[in-house]
Coordinates of N, CA and C in Angstrom, one line a residue:
M1 N 20.6 16.8 0.9 CA 19.9 16.3 2.2 C 18.7 16.4 1.9
R2 N 17.9 15.3 2.3 CA 16.5 15.3 2.1 C 15.6 16.0 2.5
G3 N 14.2 16.3 1.7 CA 13.8 17.5 2.3 C 12.9 16.9 3.6
T4 N 12.5 17.8 4.4 CA 11.7 17.7 5.3 C 10.1 17.6 5.1
N5 N 9.5 16.3 5.5 CA 8.3 15.9 5.3 C 7.4 16.3 6.8
P6 N 6.4 16.8 6.6 CA 5.6 17.2 7.7 C 5.2 15.7 8.4
A7 N 5.0 16.0 9.8 CA 4.9 14.7 10.5 C 3.3 14.0 10.1
P8 N 3.5 12.9 10.4 CA 1.9 12.3 10.2 C 1.0 12.9 11.2
D9 N -0.1 13.2 10.7 CA -1.2 13.2 11.8 C -1.7 11.8 12.5
P10 N -1.5 11.6 14.1 CA -2.0 10.4 14.2 C -3.6 10.5 14.1
D11 N -4.1 11.7 14.5 CA -5.8 11.6 14.2 C -6.3 11.4 13.0
A12 N -5.5 12.0 12.1 CA -6.2 11.8 10.6 C -5.9 10.4 10.2
L13 N -4.7 9.9 10.5 CA -4.5 8.3 10.3 C -5.4 7.5 10.9
A14 N -5.7 7.6 12.2 CA -6.4 6.8 13.0 C -7.7 6.9 12.4
Y15 N -8.5 7.9 11.9 CA -9.5 8.4 11.3 C -9.7 7.3 10.0
W16 N -8.7 7.4 9.2 CA -8.6 6.8 8.0 C -8.5 5.1 8.0
L17 N -8.0 4.9 9.3 CA -7.4 3.3 9.3 C -8.9 2.8 10.0
L18 N -9.5 3.3 10.7 CA -10.9 2.7 11.2 C -12.0 3.2 10.0
L19 N -12.0 4.1 9.3 CA -13.0 4.1 8.4 C -12.8 2.9 7.3
S20 N -11.3 2.7 7.1 CA -11.1 1.6 5.9 C -11.4 0.3 6.5
A21 N -11.4 0.2 7.8 CA -11.8 -1.1 8.2 C -13.4 -1.7 8.5
G22 N -13.9 -0.4 8.5 CA -15.8 -0.7 8.5 C -16.6 0.3 8.2
G23 N -15.9 1.5 7.6 CA -16.6 2.9 7.4 C -17.4 3.1 8.6
A24 N -18.5 3.8 8.1 CA -19.1 4.5 9.3 C -20.0 3.6 10.2
P25 N -19.7 3.5 11.2 CA -20.3 2.5 12.1 C -21.7 2.7 12.2
D26 N -22.5 1.8 12.2 CA -23.9 2.0 12.4 C -24.5 1.6 13.7
S27 N -23.6 1.0 14.6 CA -23.7 0.2 16.0 C -22.5 0.2 16.4
R28 N -22.8 0.0 17.9 CA -21.3 -0.3 18.8 C -20.6 -1.7 18.3
E29 N -21.5 -2.4 17.7 CA -20.9 -3.7 17.4 C -20.0 -3.7 16.0
D30 N -20.6 -2.5 15.4 CA -19.8 -2.7 14.0 C -18.6 -1.6 14.2
T31 N -18.6 -1.0 15.2 CA -17.3 -0.1 15.8 C -16.8 -1.0 16.6
L32 N -16.8 -1.9 17.2 CA -16.1 -2.8 17.7 C -15.2 -3.7 16.9
M33 N -16.2 -4.2 15.7 CA -15.7 -5.2 14.9 C -14.2 -4.1 14.0
A34 N -14.6 -3.1 13.7 CA -13.6 -2.2 13.0 C -12.6 -2.0 13.8
A35 N -12.5 -1.7 15.1 CA -11.4 -1.4 15.9 C -10.7 -2.5 16.3
V36 N -11.5 -3.8 16.6 CA -10.6 -5.1 16.6 C -9.8 -5.3 15.5
H37 N -10.5 -5.2 14.3 CA -9.7 -5.4 13.0 C -8.4 -4.6 13.0
I38 N -8.6 -3.6 13.3 CA -7.1 -2.7 13.3 C -6.5 -3.1 14.5
Y39 N -6.7 -3.2 15.5 CA -5.8 -3.8 16.5 C -5.1 -5.0 16.1
D40 N -5.8 -6.0 15.5 CA -5.1 -7.3 14.9 C -4.2 -7.1 13.8
Q41 N -4.5 -6.3 13.0 CA -3.7 -5.8 11.9 C -2.5 -5.3 12.5
L42 N -2.7 -4.0 13.5 CA -1.2 -3.5 13.8 C -0.5 -4.3 14.6
R43 N -1.0 -5.3 15.6 CA -0.4 -6.4 16.3 C 0.4 -7.1 15.4
T44 N -0.2 -7.8 14.3 CA 0.5 -8.8 13.5 C 1.5 -7.9 12.7
H45 N 1.2 -6.9 12.3 CA 2.3 -6.3 11.1 C 3.5 -5.5 12.3
L46 N 3.1 -4.8 13.5 CA 4.2 -4.1 14.2 C 4.8 -5.2 15.1
S47 N 4.3 -6.1 15.7 CA 5.0 -7.2 16.3 C 6.2 -7.6 15.8
I48 N 6.4 -7.8 14.2 CA 7.6 -8.1 13.6 C 8.7 -7.2 14.0
F49 N 8.3 -6.2 14.1 CA 9.4 -4.9 14.5 C 9.6 -4.5 15.9
L50 N 8.5 -4.6 16.8 CA 8.6 -4.2 18.2 C 8.7 -5.4 19.1
G51 N 8.2 -6.5 18.4 CA 8.4 -7.8 19.1 C 6.8 -7.5 19.8
T52 N 6.2 -8.9 20.2 CA 4.7 -8.9 20.9 C 4.7 -7.9 22.2
S53 N 5.8 -8.2 23.0 CA 5.7 -7.5 24.4 C 5.8 -6.1 24.0
G54 N 6.6 -5.9 23.0 CA 7.1 -4.0 22.6 C 5.6 -3.5 22.3
F55 N 4.9 -4.3 21.2 CA 3.4 -3.9 21.1 C 2.6 -3.8 22.1
D56 N 2.5 -4.6 22.8 CA 1.5 -4.8 24.0 C 1.8 -3.7 25.0
S57 N 3.0 -3.4 25.2 CA 3.4 -2.3 26.1 C 3.1 -0.9 25.7
L58 N 3.1 -0.7 24.3 CA 2.7 0.5 23.7 C 1.0 0.4 23.8
W59 N 0.4 -0.5 23.4 CA -1.1 -0.6 23.8 C -1.7 -0.4 25.0
A60 N -0.9 -1.0 26.0 CA -1.5 -0.9 27.4 C -1.1 0.4 27.9
R61 N 0.0 1.3 27.4 CA 0.1 2.5 27.7 C -0.9 3.6 27.1
S62 N -1.1 3.1 25.9 CA -2.2 3.9 25.4 C -3.7 3.6 26.1
L63 N -4.2 2.6 26.6 CA -5.3 2.4 26.9 C -5.0 3.2 28.5
Y64 N -3.8 3.1 29.2 CA -4.0 3.8 30.5 C -3.9 5.6 30.2
L65 N -3.4 5.8 29.1 CA -3.6 7.3 29.1 C -5.1 7.7 28.7
L66 N -5.7 7.0 27.9 CA -7.1 7.3 27.4 C -7.9 7.0 28.5
Y67 N -7.7 5.9 29.3 CA -8.7 5.6 30.6 C -8.5 7.2 31.5
R68 N -7.4 7.6 31.4 CA -7.2 8.9 32.3 C -8.4 10.0 32.0
T69 N -8.4 10.0 30.8 CA -9.3 11.3 30.1 C -10.7 10.8 30.0
I70 N -11.1 9.4 30.1 CA -12.6 9.1 29.7 C -13.3 9.2 31.4
A71 N -14.3 9.9 31.2 CA -15.4 10.0 32.7 C -15.9 8.7 32.8
W72 N -15.7 8.1 33.9 CA -16.3 6.7 34.1 C -17.3 7.0 35.3
D73 N -18.4 6.2 35.4 CA -19.5 6.6 36.5 C -18.7 5.8 37.7
T74 N -18.4 4.8 37.4 CA -17.5 4.0 38.4 C -16.0 3.7 38.0
E75 N -15.5 2.7 38.5 CA -14.1 2.2 38.0 C -14.3 1.7 36.7
P76 N -13.3 1.5 35.8 CA -13.8 1.0 34.7 C -13.4 -0.7 35.0
P77 N -14.5 -1.2 34.4 CA -14.7 -2.8 34.4 C -13.4 -3.2 33.7
V78 N -13.2 -4.8 34.6 CA -12.0 -5.5 34.0 C -12.4 -6.1 32.7
A79 N -11.6 -6.1 31.6 CA -11.6 -6.2 30.3 C -11.9 -7.9 30.1
A80 N -12.6 -8.3 29.1 CA -13.0 -10.0 28.7 C -11.8 -9.9 27.8
T81 N -11.3 -8.9 27.2 CA -10.6 -9.5 25.8 C -8.8 -8.5 26.2
P82 N -8.1 -9.0 25.7 CA -6.7 -8.5 25.8 C -6.6 -7.0 25.3
H83 N -7.3 -6.9 24.3 CA -7.0 -5.4 23.7 C -7.9 -4.3 24.4
Q84 N -9.0 -4.9 25.3 CA -9.8 -4.0 26.1 C -10.7 -3.2 25.4
L85 N -11.0 -3.3 24.0 CA -11.6 -2.7 23.2 C -13.1 -2.9 23.5
D86 N -13.5 -3.9 24.2 CA -14.8 -4.2 24.5 C -15.1 -3.2 25.8
L87 N -14.4 -2.7 26.5 CA -14.2 -1.8 27.5 C -14.8 -0.6 27.1
L88 N -14.1 -0.1 26.1 CA -14.2 1.4 25.7 C -15.3 1.9 24.5
I89 N -15.9 0.7 24.1 CA -17.0 0.6 23.4 C -18.5 0.1 23.8
A90 N -18.3 -0.3 24.7 CA -19.5 -0.9 25.1 C -20.5 0.2 26.0
P91 N -19.8 1.1 26.9 CA -20.8 2.3 27.5 C -21.1 3.4 26.6
G92 N -22.2 4.0 26.7 CA -22.5 5.1 25.9 C -23.4 4.9 24.5
T93 N -23.3 5.9 23.6 CA -23.7 5.9 22.4 C -22.9 5.1 21.3
V94 N -23.1 5.2 20.1 CA -22.5 4.8 18.8 C -21.5 5.8 18.7
A95 N -21.9 7.1 18.6 CA -20.8 8.1 18.8 C -19.6 8.2 19.5
E96 N -20.3 7.9 20.8 CA -19.2 7.9 21.8 C -18.1 6.6 21.5
A97 N -18.8 5.5 21.3 CA -18.0 4.5 20.9 C -17.0 4.6 19.7
A98 N -17.4 5.4 18.7 CA -16.4 5.6 17.6 C -15.3 6.5 18.2
M99 N -15.7 7.7 18.9 CA -14.9 8.6 19.3 C -14.0 7.8 20.4
R100 N -14.2 7.0 21.3 CA -13.3 6.3 22.1 C -12.4 5.4 21.2
S101 N -12.7 4.7 20.1 CA -12.2 3.9 19.5 C -11.2 4.6 18.7
H102 N -11.6 5.6 18.4 CA -10.6 6.6 17.6 C -9.4 7.5 18.3
A103 N -10.0 7.7 19.6 CA -8.8 8.2 20.3 C -7.8 7.1 20.7
L104 N -8.3 6.0 21.0 CA -7.1 5.0 21.5 C -6.2 4.6 20.0
V105 N -6.9 4.5 19.0 CA -6.0 4.3 18.0 C -5.0 5.3 17.6
S106 N -5.4 6.5 17.8 CA -4.7 7.7 17.7 C -3.7 7.8 18.7
Q107 N -4.0 7.8 20.0 CA -3.0 7.8 21.1 C -1.8 6.6 20.9
F108 N -2.4 5.4 20.4 CA -1.3 4.5 19.9 C -0.4 4.9 18.9
L109 N -0.8 5.5 17.8 CA -0.1 5.8 16.8 C 1.1 7.2 17.3
S110 N 0.5 7.7 18.3 CA 1.3 9.2 19.1 C 2.3 8.4 19.8
L111 N 2.0 7.5 20.4 CA 3.1 6.8 21.0 C 4.0 6.1 20.3
L112 N 3.9 5.3 19.2 CA 4.5 4.6 18.3 C 5.5 5.6 17.6
F113 N 4.9 6.7 17.1 CA 5.7 7.6 16.3 C 6.5 8.2 17.3
T114 N 6.4 8.5 18.8 CA 7.2 9.2 19.8 C 8.6 8.1 19.9
F115 N 8.0 6.6 20.2 CA 9.0 5.7 20.4 C 10.0 5.4 19.2
I116 N 9.4 5.1 17.9 CA 10.2 5.0 16.9 C 10.9 5.8 15.9
G117 N 9.9 7.1 16.0 CA 10.2 8.0 15.1 C 8.8 8.1 14.2
A118 N 8.5 9.3 13.9 CA 7.3 9.4 12.9 C 7.5 8.9 11.5
D119 N 8.9 9.1 10.9 CA 9.2 8.7 9.6 C 9.0 7.1 9.4
L120 N 9.8 6.5 10.3 CA 10.0 5.0 10.5 C 8.4 4.6 10.9
G121 N 7.5 4.9 11.6 CA 6.2 4.5 12.1 C 5.3 4.7 11.0
F122 N 5.6 5.6 10.3 CA 4.7 5.8 9.0 C 5.0 4.8 8.0
R123 N 6.2 4.8 7.5 CA 6.8 3.8 6.4 C 5.9 2.4 6.9
L124 N 6.4 2.1 8.2 CA 5.9 0.7 8.6 C 4.2 0.6 8.3
L125 N 3.6 1.5 8.8 CA 2.0 1.5 8.4 C 1.5 1.3 6.8
Q126 N 2.4 2.2 6.1 CA 2.3 2.1 4.7 C 2.6 0.9 4.0
Q127 N 3.6 -0.1 4.9 CA 3.9 -1.5 4.5 C 2.4 -2.1 4.4
R128 N 2.0 -2.1 5.5 CA 0.5 -3.0 5.7 C -0.6 -2.2 4.9
W129 N -0.7 -0.9 4.9 CA -2.0 -0.6 4.2 C -1.0 0.6 3.0
P130 N -0.8 0.0 1.9 CA -0.2 0.9 0.7 C -1.3 2.2 0.7
A131 N -2.2 2.2 0.7 CA -3.1 3.3 0.0 C -3.3 4.2 1.4
L132 N -2.4 4.2 2.4 CA -2.7 4.9 3.4 C -2.2 6.4 3.0
P133 N -3.2 7.4 3.1 CA -2.8 8.7 2.4 C -1.3 9.4 3.2
V134 N -0.7 9.9 2.2 CA 0.6 10.6 2.8 C 0.4 12.1 3.5
P135 N 0.8 12.3 4.7 CA 0.7 13.5 5.3 C 0.1 14.7 4.6
L136 N 1.0 15.0 3.4 CA 0.7 16.5 2.7 C -1.0 16.2 2.2
A137 N -0.9 15.1 1.5 CA -2.2 14.9 0.6 C -3.6 14.7 1.3
Y138 N -3.5 14.4 2.8 CA -4.4 14.1 3.6 C -5.2 14.9 4.4
A139 N -6.4 15.3 4.3 CA -7.2 16.3 5.2 C -8.2 15.2 5.7
K140 N -8.3 15.5 7.2 CA -9.2 14.7 7.8 C -10.7 15.1 7.2
G141 N -11.3 14.2 7.1 CA -12.7 14.2 6.5 C -12.9 13.9 5.2
E142 N -11.8 13.9 4.4 CA -12.1 13.6 3.0 C -12.5 12.0 2.9
E143 N -13.1 11.5 1.9 CA -13.8 10.3 1.7 C -12.7 9.5 1.3
L144 N -12.8 8.4 1.6 CA -11.9 7.2 1.1 C -11.7 7.0 -0.3
S145 N -10.7 7.1 -1.3 CA -11.0 6.3 -2.4 C -10.5 5.2 -2.4
Q146 N -11.5 4.4 -2.8 CA -11.3 3.0 -2.8 C -10.6 2.4 -4.1

C-alpha cells in the first residue's frame, strides 16, 4: 500500500502560484496581471481535464464564495471580464488586492481538490508547474527558488 501524503495546502499553493506569476506586486495592476496570468494558465491546463464549463463552474463558485466574505460598501459591480478579477482587485489598497487574489486562487484550489481529490488535483497542477513545491517540503513564506 502506498504511503499517505499530507493533503496539499491550497493557501500555500495559491501563494506560490501568484508569486511565481509576478513576484511581490507593487501595484494593483501588477496584482491583476499576476492573477489573470494564473487564471489563464489554470483554465487552459485544467479545461483539458474538467472541460471549459467544468472549469468555469468551479471558478464561478469560488467567486461566489469569496464575494460572500468581502465587505462591500455597495453591491458588487458587474464584471468587465469573464474571470471577474478586475472587480476583486480594483477597490482598496495593493495589500487588499493581493489578499483577494490569493483568497480567490486558494478557494478555487480548495474546490478543485474537493471535486477531483487532492492527489489528482495536485498532480494536474504539477504537470503545468513542475517546480510546484510538494506539500511536505513547502512552508508558506519561503522564498521561491528559481
